[in-house]
């Protein structure tokens, strides 16, 4: 061992020694954790943390447990532990964990309700994550003493009833994630306007009616994401001054008319995710400039008309399908899609030819131009070596199927049916069935029954 590595070794040993000393478990904390373990039903063969909680190891070193320097438990991460059954509801299970600020039991199979004691007996609790379980019933309201709560994640459970009103009293609330439950009732967005620290608001996929009128978010300076899919919204909330917003999901609402052009300017150019699909928008208010960093732009299933919008250059997912766009595809369109993985503009009214530049969109995994009125030949895209799905069906494409399509080794779905293609079908290793080629009078050879002359 060289002197420098010895020194290093010494340093490490000293560090771990002092670390070990500082976090010796307190007896009462150990007893509480063991009692908690006793009250939790879990599958020992799938557990990696709880299963190792025993007397032979001091409790601050147990899996999922973190202590402070005084030996009090501060974090408890029991996610992915194959826990089933109910969350222990006795105050005695929680009360002594007076320094616990982080508790996660996410990704288990917890059933039953959210015990009131969890919210009232943990005075230091800041982060509570119970997402991806099977919890149900109403979230208890009133008498909530955990006013320190900053992050509450109940995503993907079966909670019912109204959104508990105590959340509006949590002055430091940062993340409220209630998506994919069965919450009902009306939510006035303006109530969130006084939660100055709000960073992420997620209410998607419940049975809520969100009222965005008069929502004044001008005091929210931290807002990063607002996920309000399937919220029966009839108006877009005013987000004009949100300078940090990166994610917007207003899909599957009742929004109509123009997509306001200011929406592309929120987040000072840092907007990365925009989902406005499944609404009744008819056009994009002009002039508009898509933010440069936008990764995901989903406008599908609206009633958008006019020319197809030129997407931002970094877009990974671009969905314009099921609209009423009526234009040609601009000659240079493919050059803009160089980093795009998914592009669909199926089921619109596009005319003209598929531009040659599409071969420059060589990152594409999915290309869907089906159900338009496109004419001319299938372009030469044998270079798209990552392409997995190509749907050109129900157009008016003519000419033969280019031999070089057989170079697409990743291609697992192909549909060129219902066009005006002709000639012999090239031999694809994948063995596509006749359903990939039907409805083209001039095509011949296997897998079609029609023989070539
Ligand atoms: C206690 O848990 C440790 C892992 O944390 C394990 O190696 C040991 O076998 C366990 N001892 C007993 C007695 O269960
Ligand atoms: C909110 O956060 C501030 C700063 O971190 C803290 O001083 C205050 O006590 C917190 N309020 C509550 C109710 O926890
Ligand atoms: C919220 O705070 C108000 C007053 O600040 C109080 O009247 C109300 O009971 C509180 N609600 C809950 C659920 O704690
Ligand atoms: C949604 O809530 C309404 C009442 O607000 C109720 O009539 C309807 O049955 C609920 N739908 C579902 C799917 O739970
Ligand atoms: C947005 O900010 C501008 C200037 O920073 C201010 O004049 C305007 O009132 C703000 N609008 C809203 C809705 O807060
Ligand atoms: C956009 O929202 C719709 C409906 O809520 C959803 O099905 C779709 O997957 C979302 N798109 C993206 C790219 O996440
Ligand atoms: C192409 O888009 C249409 C319309 O959204 C859809 O029905 C079809 O399944 C898509 N094709 C593929 C291969 O996903
Ligand atoms: C494809 O991109 C190259 C530059 O990488 C460019 O020279 C060429 O013109 C583009 N092809 C078409 C058809 O636009
Ligand atoms: C297709 O593959 C053949 C043989 O592997 C090769 O000669 C040809 O250059 C390839 N064409 C394209 C466009 O990649
Ligand atoms: C291709 O599209 C046509 C028309 O929508 C459809 O009938 C056919 O089943 C599709 N083929 C495949 C392989 O999905």
Coordinates of C-alpha atoms and ligand atoms in Angstrom, one line a residue:
X1 CA 0.0 0.0 0.0
X2 CA 1.5 3.4 -1.0
X3 CA 1.5 6.1 1.6
X4 CA -1.2 8.1 -0.2
X5 CA -3.5 5.2 -0.5
X6 CA -2.9 4.4 3.2
X7 CA -3.8 7.9 4.0
X8 CA -6.9 7.6 2.0
X9 CA -7.8 4.3 3.8
X10 CA -7.2 6.0 7.1
X11 CA -9.4 8.8 6.1
X12 CA -12.2 6.5 5.0
X13 CA -12.0 4.5 8.2
X14 CA -12.1 7.6 10.4
X15 CA -15.1 8.9 8.5
X16 CA -17.1 5.7 8.7
X17 CA -16.1 5.4 12.4
X18 CA -17.4 8.8 13.2
X19 CA -20.4 8.3 11.0
X20 CA -21.2 5.0 12.8
X21 CA -20.9 6.7 16.2
X22 CA -23.0 9.6 15.3
X23 CA -25.9 7.5 14.1
X24 CA -26.3 4.9 16.8
X25 CA -29.9 4.0 17.0
X26 CA -31.9 5.1 20.0
X27 CA -33.7 2.2 21.8
X28 CA -37.1 3.8 21.6
X29 CA -36.8 4.4 17.9
X30 CA -35.7 0.8 17.4
X31 CA -38.7 -0.5 19.3
X32 CA -41.0 1.6 17.3
X33 CA -39.6 0.4 14.0
X34 CA -39.8 -3.2 15.2
X35 CA -43.4 -2.7 16.2
X36 CA -44.1 -1.2 12.9
X37 CA -42.5 -4.1 11.1
X38 CA -44.7 -6.4 13.2
X39 CA -47.8 -4.5 12.1
X40 CA -47.0 -4.6 8.4
X41 CA -47.9 -7.6 6.2
X42 CA -45.2 -8.1 3.6
X43 CA -43.8 -10.8 1.4
X44 CA -40.5 -11.6 2.9
X45 CA -39.2 -13.2 -0.3
X46 CA -39.7 -10.0 -2.2
X47 CA -38.7 -7.6 0.6
X48 CA -35.1 -6.2 0.6
X49 CA -35.4 -3.7 3.5
X50 CA -37.9 -4.8 6.1
X51 CA -36.8 -8.4 6.0
X52 CA -33.4 -7.4 7.3
X53 CA -34.7 -5.4 10.3
X54 CA -33.4 -7.3 13.3
X55 CA -31.6 -6.9 16.6
X56 CA -28.2 -8.0 15.2
X57 CA -27.8 -4.8 13.3
X58 CA -28.3 -1.3 14.8
X59 CA -31.5 0.3 13.5
X60 CA -29.9 3.3 11.8
X61 CA -28.2 0.8 9.4
X62 CA -31.4 -1.0 8.5
X63 CA -32.5 -0.8 4.9
X64 CA -34.7 2.2 4.2
X65 CA -33.9 3.9 7.5
X66 CA -32.0 7.2 7.9
X67 CA -31.3 8.8 11.3
X68 CA -30.0 12.2 12.3
X69 CA -26.9 12.7 14.5
X70 CA -28.9 12.2 17.6
X71 CA -30.1 8.8 16.5
X72 CA -33.7 9.8 15.7
X73 CA -35.2 8.3 12.6
X74 CA -35.6 11.0 10.0
X75 CA -36.4 9.1 6.8
X76 CA -38.2 5.9 6.2
X77 CA -38.3 4.5 2.7
X78 CA -40.5 1.4 2.5
X79 CA -41.2 1.7 -1.2
X80 CA -41.2 -1.5 -3.4
X81 CA -41.4 -3.8 -0.3
X82 CA -44.3 -6.0 -1.3
X83 CA -46.3 -4.7 1.6
X84 CA -50.0 -5.6 1.6
X85 CA -52.8 -5.1 4.0
X86 CA -53.5 -1.8 5.8
X87 CA -51.2 1.0 7.0
X88 CA -51.0 0.7 10.8
X89 CA -53.4 3.2 12.2
X90 CA -52.6 3.2 15.9
X91 CA -51.0 6.5 17.0
X92 CA -48.5 4.4 19.0
X93 CA -47.0 3.2 15.8
X94 CA -46.1 6.7 14.6
X95 CA -46.2 9.2 17.5
X96 CA -42.6 8.5 18.7
X97 CA -41.1 9.0 15.3
X98 CA -41.0 12.7 16.2
X99 CA -38.2 13.6 13.8
X100 CA -39.5 11.7 10.8
X101 CA -39.8 14.1 7.9
X102 CA -39.8 11.7 5.0
X103 CA -42.1 8.6 4.7
X104 CA -42.5 6.6 1.6
X105 CA -44.6 3.4 1.2
X106 CA -45.0 3.9 -2.5
X107 CA -45.2 0.9 -5.0
X108 CA -46.7 -1.6 -2.6
X109 CA -50.2 -3.2 -2.4
X110 CA -51.5 -1.3 0.6
X111 CA -55.3 -1.4 1.0
X112 CA -57.7 0.2 3.4
X113 CA -57.8 3.9 4.1
X114 CA -55.2 6.6 4.9
X115 CA -55.2 6.6 8.7
X116 CA -55.7 10.0 10.2
X117 CA -52.9 9.2 12.7
X118 CA -50.4 9.4 9.9
X119 CA -51.3 13.0 9.3
X120 CA -51.8 13.9 13.0
X121 CA -49.1 12.0 14.8
X122 CA -46.0 12.9 12.8
X123 CA -45.2 16.5 13.7
X124 CA -42.1 16.8 11.5
X125 CA -43.5 15.1 8.4
X126 CA -42.7 17.0 5.2
X127 CA -42.8 14.3 2.5
X128 CA -45.5 11.6 2.4
X129 CA -45.5 9.3 -0.6
X130 CA -48.1 6.6 -0.8
X131 CA -48.4 6.5 -4.6
X132 CA -49.0 3.3 -6.5
X133 CA -51.0 1.4 -3.9
X134 CA -54.6 0.3 -3.6
X135 CA -55.7 2.6 -0.8
X136 CA -59.3 3.7 -0.8
X137 CA -61.9 5.8 1.1
X138 CA -61.8 9.5 1.8
X139 CA -58.6 11.3 2.7
X140 CA -59.2 12.4 6.3
X141 CA -59.8 16.1 6.7
X142 CA -59.7 18.5 9.7
X143 CA -57.4 18.5 12.7
X144 CA -54.4 18.2 10.5
X145 CA -51.4 19.1 12.5
X146 CA -48.8 18.1 9.9
X147 CA -48.7 21.7 8.6
X148 CA -45.1 21.1 7.6
X149 CA -46.2 18.8 4.8
X150 CA -44.5 19.9 1.6
X151 CA -45.0 17.0 -0.7
X152 CA -48.0 14.8 -0.7
X153 CA -48.1 12.0 -3.3
X154 CA -51.2 9.8 -3.4
X155 CA -51.1 9.1 -7.2
X156 CA -52.5 5.8 -8.4
X157 CA -54.8 4.7 -5.6
X158 CA -58.6 4.6 -5.3
X159 CA -59.3 7.5 -3.1
X160 CA -62.8 9.0 -3.3
X161 CA -64.6 12.1 -2.2
X162 CA -63.5 15.7 -2.5
X163 CA -59.9 16.8 -2.4
X164 CA -59.3 17.3 1.3
X165 CA -59.5 21.0 2.1
X166 CA -56.6 20.9 4.5
X167 CA -54.2 21.0 1.5
X168 CA -55.1 24.6 1.0
X169 CA -53.9 25.3 4.6
X170 CA -50.5 23.9 3.9
X171 CA -48.6 27.1 3.4
X172 CA -45.4 25.3 2.3
X173 CA -47.0 22.9 0.0
X174 CA -44.7 22.1 -2.9
X175 CA -46.0 19.0 -4.6
X176 CA -49.6 17.9 -4.6
X177 CA -50.0 14.7 -6.7
X178 CA -53.4 13.2 -6.6
X179 CA -53.6 11.9 -10.2
X180 CA -55.3 8.6 -11.1
X181 CA -57.7 8.3 -8.2
X182 CA -61.5 8.6 -7.9
X183 CA -61.7 12.1 -6.4
X184 CA -64.9 13.9 -7.3
X185 CA -66.4 17.3 -7.0
X186 CA -65.5 20.8 -8.1
X187 CA -62.1 22.4 -7.6
X188 CA -61.6 26.1 -7.9
X189 CA -58.0 26.5 -9.1
X190 CA -57.7 30.0 -7.6
X191 CA -57.5 28.4 -4.2
X192 CA -54.0 27.1 -5.1
X193 CA -53.0 30.7 -5.9
X194 CA -52.0 31.4 -2.3
X195 CA -49.7 28.4 -2.0
X196 CA -46.6 30.4 -2.8
X197 CA -44.2 27.4 -2.8
X198 CA -46.3 25.2 -5.2
X199 CA -44.0 23.4 -7.5
X200 CA -46.1 20.6 -9.0
X201 CA -49.9 20.2 -9.1
X202 CA -51.2 16.9 -10.5
X203 CA -54.9 16.3 -10.5
X204 CA -55.2 14.3 -13.7
X205 CA -57.5 11.3 -14.3
X206 CA -60.0 11.7 -11.5
X207 CA -63.6 12.6 -11.7
X208 CA -63.0 16.3 -10.9
X209 CA -64.5 19.4 -12.4
X210 CA -61.7 22.0 -12.4
X211 CA -62.7 25.6 -12.7
X212 CA -59.9 27.7 -14.0
X213 CA -61.8 31.0 -14.2
X214 CA -60.2 33.8 -12.1
X215 CA -57.3 31.5 -11.2
X216 CA -54.6 34.0 -10.2
X217 CA -51.3 32.3 -10.1
X218 CA -49.2 35.5 -10.1
X219 CA -47.8 34.7 -6.6
X220 CA -46.7 31.3 -7.6
X221 CA -43.1 31.7 -8.6
X222 CA -41.9 28.1 -8.4
X223 CA -44.5 26.4 -10.5
X224 CA -42.8 23.7 -12.6
X225 CA -45.6 21.4 -13.7
X226 CA -49.3 21.6 -13.9
X227 CA -51.0 18.3 -14.8
X228 CA -54.7 18.6 -15.2
X229 CA -55.7 15.9 -17.7
X230 CA -59.4 14.8 -17.7
X231 CA -60.5 17.6 -15.4
X232 CA -63.5 18.9 -17.4
X233 CA -61.8 22.2 -17.8
X234 CA -63.5 24.7 -20.1
X235 CA -60.9 27.4 -19.9
X236 CA -57.1 27.6 -19.8
X237 CA -55.9 29.0 -16.5
X238 CA -53.8 32.2 -16.8
X239 CA -50.2 31.1 -16.6
X240 CA -48.8 34.1 -18.4
X241 CA -46.2 35.1 -15.7
X242 CA -45.0 31.6 -14.9
X243 CA -41.3 31.8 -15.5
X244 CA -40.4 28.3 -14.4
X245 CA -43.1 26.1 -15.9
X246 CA -41.8 23.1 -17.8
X247 CA -44.7 20.7 -18.0
X248 CA -48.3 21.4 -19.0
X249 CA -50.9 18.6 -19.4
X250 CA -54.4 19.9 -20.2
X251 CA -55.3 16.9 -22.3
X252 CA -58.8 15.5 -22.4
X253 CA -60.7 18.6 -21.2
X254 CA -63.3 20.7 -22.8
X255 CA -61.0 23.4 -24.2
X256 CA -62.0 25.0 -27.5
X257 CA -61.2 27.9 -29.8
X258 CA -57.7 29.1 -30.4
X259 CA -54.7 27.8 -28.5
X260 CA -53.5 31.1 -27.1
X261 CA -50.0 32.1 -28.4
X262 CA -48.8 33.2 -24.9
X263 CA -48.9 29.6 -23.8
X264 CA -45.7 28.9 -25.8
X265 CA -43.9 31.6 -23.9
X266 CA -44.6 30.4 -20.3
X267 CA -41.5 29.1 -18.6
X268 CA -39.2 31.7 -20.4
X269 CA -38.5 29.2 -23.2
X270 CA -37.9 26.3 -20.8
X271 CA -41.2 24.6 -21.5
X272 CA -40.5 20.9 -22.3
X273 CA -43.8 19.1 -22.2
X274 CA -47.1 20.2 -23.7
X275 CA -50.1 17.9 -24.0
X276 CA -53.3 19.5 -25.3
X277 CA -54.7 16.4 -26.9
X278 CA -58.3 15.4 -26.8
X279 CA -59.8 18.9 -26.7
X280 CA -61.8 20.9 -29.2
X281 CA -59.2 23.4 -30.3
X282 CA -59.6 24.7 -33.8
X283 CA -56.4 26.7 -34.5
X284 CA -53.2 28.0 -33.1
X285 CA -53.3 31.7 -32.4
X286 CA -50.7 33.5 -34.6
X287 CA -48.0 34.6 -34.4
X288 CA -46.6 31.8 -32.3
X289 CA -43.1 30.5 -31.6
X290 CA -42.7 27.0 -30.1
X291 CA -40.1 27.0 -27.3
X292 CA -36.8 25.7 -28.5
X293 CA -36.5 23.0 -25.7
X294 CA -39.9 21.4 -26.2
X295 CA -39.5 17.6 -26.1
X296 CA -43.1 16.5 -26.3
X297 CA -45.8 18.2 -28.3
X298 CA -49.1 16.4 -28.3
X299 CA -51.9 18.1 -30.1
X300 CA -53.8 15.0 -31.3
X301 CA -57.5 14.6 -31.4
X302 CA -58.6 18.2 -31.7
X303 CA -60.1 20.0 -34.6
X304 CA -57.1 22.0 -35.7
X305 CA -57.2 23.5 -39.1
X306 CA -54.9 25.1 -41.6
X307 CA -51.2 24.5 -42.2
X308 CA -49.3 22.0 -40.2
X309 CA -47.2 23.8 -37.6
X310 CA -43.4 23.6 -38.0
X311 CA -42.3 21.8 -34.8
X312 CA -39.3 22.9 -32.6
X313 CA -36.1 21.2 -33.6
X314 CA -35.5 19.1 -30.4
X315 CA -39.0 17.5 -30.3
X316 CA -38.9 13.8 -29.4
X317 CA -42.6 13.1 -29.5
X318 CA -44.8 14.9 -32.0
X319 CA -48.4 14.0 -32.4
X320 CA -50.6 15.9 -34.8
X321 CA -53.0 13.0 -35.6
X322 CA -56.8 13.1 -35.7
X323 CA -57.1 16.8 -36.6
X324 CA -58.1 18.7 -39.7
X325 CA -54.8 20.1 -40.9
X326 CA -55.1 20.8 -44.6
X327 CA -51.8 21.5 -46.3
X328 CA -48.8 19.9 -48.0
X329 CA -45.9 18.7 -45.9
X330 CA -43.3 21.4 -46.2
X331 CA -40.3 20.3 -48.3
X332 CA -37.8 20.6 -45.5
X333 CA -40.0 19.1 -42.8
X334 CA -37.9 16.0 -42.3
X335 CA -34.8 18.1 -41.6
X336 CA -36.6 19.5 -38.5
X337 CA -37.3 16.0 -37.2
X338 CA -33.7 14.9 -36.9
X339 CA -34.0 13.9 -33.2
X340 CA -37.7 12.9 -33.3
X341 CA -38.6 9.4 -32.1
X342 CA -42.3 9.5 -32.7
X343 CA -44.2 11.4 -35.4
X344 CA -47.8 10.9 -36.3
X345 CA -50.0 13.1 -38.4
X346 CA -52.5 10.4 -39.2
X347 CA -56.1 11.2 -40.1
X348 CA -55.8 14.7 -41.4
X349 CA -56.3 16.2 -44.8
X350 CA -52.7 16.4 -46.0
X351 CA -52.1 16.6 -49.8
X352 CA -49.0 16.5 -52.0
X353 CA -46.0 14.3 -51.8
X354 CA -44.0 13.0 -48.8
X355 CA -40.9 15.1 -49.0
X356 CA -37.6 13.5 -49.6
X357 CA -36.2 15.2 -46.5
X358 CA -38.1 12.7 -44.4
X359 CA -35.1 10.4 -44.7
X360 CA -33.2 12.9 -42.6
X361 CA -35.6 12.1 -39.7
X362 CA -33.4 9.1 -39.1
X363 CA -34.1 8.8 -35.4
X364 CA -37.7 7.9 -35.9
X365 CA -39.1 4.8 -34.2
X366 CA -42.7 5.5 -35.3
X367 CA -43.8 7.2 -38.5
X368 CA -47.5 7.4 -39.1
X369 CA -48.8 9.3 -42.1
X370 CA -51.9 7.1 -42.6
X371 CA -55.4 8.4 -43.5
X372 CA -54.5 11.5 -45.5
X373 CA -54.6 12.3 -49.2
X374 CA -50.8 12.0 -49.9
X375 CA -49.7 11.3 -53.5
X376 CA -46.5 10.4 -55.2
X377 CA -44.0 7.6 -54.4
X378 CA -43.0 6.1 -51.1
X379 CA -39.8 8.0 -50.3
X380 CA -36.4 6.2 -49.9
X381 CA -36.0 5.7 -46.2
X382 CA -33.9 2.6 -46.1
X383 CA -31.5 4.5 -43.8
X384 CA -34.0 4.8 -40.9
X385 CA -32.4 1.9 -39.1
X386 CA -34.3 2.4 -35.8
X387 CA -37.8 2.5 -37.5
X388 CA -40.1 0.1 -35.8
X389 CA -43.5 1.1 -37.1
X390 CA -44.4 2.6 -40.5
X391 CA -48.0 3.3 -41.3
X392 CA -48.7 4.9 -44.8
X393 CA -52.1 3.3 -45.2
X394 CA -55.2 4.9 -46.7
X395 CA -53.5 7.6 -48.9
X396 CA -53.1 7.9 -52.7
X397 CA -49.4 6.9 -52.9
X398 CA -48.3 5.3 -56.2
X399 CA -45.3 3.7 -57.8
X400 CA -43.7 0.5 -56.4
X401 CA -42.6 -0.4 -52.9
X402 CA -38.9 0.6 -52.8
X403 CA -36.6 -2.5 -52.3
X404 CA -34.6 -0.6 -49.7
X405 CA -37.5 -0.8 -47.2
X406 CA -36.3 -4.3 -46.7
X407 CA -33.2 -2.8 -45.1
X408 CA -35.3 -1.7 -42.1
X409 CA -34.4 -4.6 -39.8
X410 CA -36.1 -3.1 -36.7
X411 CA -39.4 -2.7 -38.5
X412 CA -42.1 -4.8 -36.8
X413 CA -45.1 -3.1 -38.2
X414 CA -45.7 -2.0 -41.8
X415 CA -48.9 -0.8 -43.4
X416 CA -49.1 0.4 -47.0
X417 CA -52.7 -0.8 -47.6
X418 CA -55.2 1.2 -49.5
X419 CA -53.0 3.2 -51.8
X420 CA -52.4 3.1 -55.5
X421 CA -49.1 1.1 -55.3
X422 CA -48.1 -1.3 -58.0
X423 CA -45.4 -3.9 -58.9
X424 CA -43.9 -6.8 -57.1
X425 CA -43.8 -6.7 -53.3
X426 CA -40.2 -7.0 -52.1
X427 CA -39.3 -9.9 -49.8
X428 CA -39.3 -8.8 -46.2
X429 CA -37.6 -11.0 -43.6
X430 CA -40.3 -10.1 -41.1
X431 CA -43.0 -11.9 -43.2
X432 CA -45.6 -9.2 -43.1
X433 CA -49.1 -10.5 -43.9
X434 CA -51.4 -9.5 -46.7
X435 CA -53.1 -7.1 -44.3
X436 CA -50.0 -4.9 -44.8
X437 CA -50.5 -4.6 -48.5
X438 CA -54.2 -5.0 -49.3
X439 CA -56.2 -2.5 -51.3
X440 CA -53.5 -1.7 -53.8
X441 CA -54.8 -3.0 -57.2
X442 CA -51.4 -3.0 -58.9
X443 CA -49.4 -4.9 -56.2
X444 CA -48.6 -8.5 -56.8
X445 CA -46.6 -11.4 -55.4
X446 CA -46.5 -12.9 -51.9
X447 CA -48.0 -12.4 -49.4
X448 CA -50.8 -11.4 -51.8
X449 CA -52.5 -14.2 -53.7
X450 CA -52.3 -12.2 -57.0
X451 CA -49.4 -13.4 -59.1
X452 CA -47.1 -11.1 -60.9
X453 CA -47.2 -11.2 -64.7
Ligands
LIG1 C1 -30.3 -9.8 10.5 O1 -30.3 -9.0 9.2 C2 -29.1 -9.1 8.5 C3 -29.3 -8.2 7.3 O2 -29.6 -6.9 7.7 C4 -28.9 -10.5 8.1 O3 -27.7 -10.6 7.4 C5 -28.9 -11.4 9.3 O4 -28.9 -12.8 8.9 C6 -30.2 -11.2 10.2 N1 -30.1 -12.0 11.4 C7 -31.1 -12.7 11.9 C8 -30.9 -13.3 13.2 O5 -32.2 -12.7 11.3
LIG2 C1 -42.5 26.8 6.0 O1 -41.1 26.9 5.6 C2 -40.4 27.9 6.2 C3 -39.0 28.0 5.6 O2 -38.5 26.7 5.4 C4 -40.4 27.6 7.7 O3 -39.7 28.6 8.4 C5 -41.8 27.5 8.3 O4 -41.8 27.1 9.6 C6 -42.6 26.5 7.4 N1 -44.0 26.6 7.8 C7 -44.6 25.5 8.3 C8 -46.0 25.7 8.6 O5 -44.1 24.4 8.4
LIG3 C1 -57.8 25.8 7.4 O1 -57.6 27.1 8.0 C2 -58.7 27.8 8.4 C3 -58.3 29.2 8.9 O2 -57.0 29.5 8.7 C4 -59.5 27.1 9.4 O3 -60.7 27.8 9.6 C5 -59.9 25.7 8.8 O4 -60.5 24.9 9.8 C6 -58.6 25.0 8.4 N1 -59.0 23.7 7.7 C7 -58.5 22.6 8.0 C8 -59.0 21.4 7.2 O5 -57.5 22.5 8.7
LIG4 C1 -68.3 11.3 -11.7 O1 -69.0 12.2 -10.8 C2 -70.3 12.5 -11.0 C3 -70.9 13.4 -10.0 O2 -70.0 14.5 -9.9 C4 -71.1 11.2 -11.0 O3 -72.5 11.4 -11.4 C5 -70.5 10.2 -12.0 O4 -71.1 8.9 -11.9 C6 -69.0 10.0 -11.7 N1 -68.4 9.1 -12.7 C7 -67.6 8.1 -12.4 C8 -67.0 7.4 -13.5 O5 -67.4 7.8 -11.3
LIG5 C1 -47.2 39.7 -15.3 O1 -46.0 40.4 -15.2 C2 -46.1 41.7 -15.7 C3 -44.7 42.4 -15.5 O2 -43.8 41.6 -14.9 C4 -47.2 42.5 -14.9 O3 -47.3 43.8 -15.4 C5 -48.5 41.8 -15.1 O4 -49.5 42.4 -14.3 C6 -48.4 40.4 -14.6 N1 -49.6 39.7 -15.0 C7 -50.3 38.9 -14.1 C8 -51.5 38.2 -14.6 O5 -49.9 38.7 -13.0
LIG6 C1 -51.5 13.1 -23.8 O1 -52.7 12.9 -23.1 C2 -53.5 11.8 -23.6 C3 -54.8 11.9 -22.9 O2 -54.7 12.3 -21.5 C4 -52.7 10.6 -23.3 O3 -53.4 9.5 -23.8 C5 -51.4 10.7 -24.1 O4 -50.6 9.5 -23.8 C6 -50.6 11.9 -23.6 N1 -49.4 12.1 -24.5 C7 -48.2 12.0 -24.1 C8 -47.1 12.2 -25.1 O5 -47.9 11.8 -22.9
LIG7 C1 -51.8 5.6 -36.9 O1 -52.6 6.6 -36.3 C2 -54.0 6.2 -36.4 C3 -54.8 7.4 -35.9 O2 -54.4 7.8 -34.7 C4 -54.2 5.0 -35.6 O3 -55.5 4.6 -35.7 C5 -53.3 3.9 -36.1 O4 -53.4 2.8 -35.3 C6 -51.8 4.4 -36.1 N1 -51.0 3.4 -36.6 C7 -50.1 2.7 -35.9 C8 -49.3 1.7 -36.6 O5 -50.0 2.9 -34.7
LIG8 C1 -30.7 16.1 -45.5 O1 -29.7 16.7 -44.6 C2 -28.5 17.1 -45.3 C3 -27.6 17.7 -44.2 O2 -27.4 16.8 -43.2 C4 -28.8 18.1 -46.3 O3 -27.6 18.4 -47.0 C5 -29.8 17.5 -47.3 O4 -30.2 18.5 -48.2 C6 -31.1 17.1 -46.6 N1 -32.0 16.4 -47.5 C7 -33.1 17.0 -48.0 C8 -33.8 16.2 -49.0 O5 -33.5 18.0 -47.6
LIG9 C1 -29.6 -1.8 -48.1 O1 -28.8 -3.0 -47.8 C2 -28.0 -3.4 -48.9 C3 -27.4 -4.7 -48.6 O2 -27.2 -4.9 -47.2 C4 -26.9 -2.3 -49.1 O3 -26.1 -2.6 -50.2 C5 -27.6 -1.0 -49.4 O4 -26.7 0.1 -49.5 C6 -28.6 -0.6 -48.3 N1 -29.3 0.6 -48.7 C7 -29.6 1.6 -47.9 C8 -30.3 2.8 -48.5 O5 -29.2 1.6 -46.7
LIG10 C1 -53.7 -1.5 -42.5 O1 -54.7 -0.5 -42.6 C2 -55.9 -0.9 -43.1 C3 -56.9 0.2 -43.2 O2 -57.0 0.9 -42.0 C4 -56.5 -2.0 -42.3 O3 -57.7 -2.6 -42.8 C5 -55.4 -3.2 -42.1 O4 -55.9 -4.1 -41.2 C6 -54.1 -2.6 -41.6 N1 -53.1 -3.6 -41.6 C7 -52.5 -4.0 -40.5 C8 -51.4 -5.0 -40.7 O5 -52.8 -3.6 -39.4

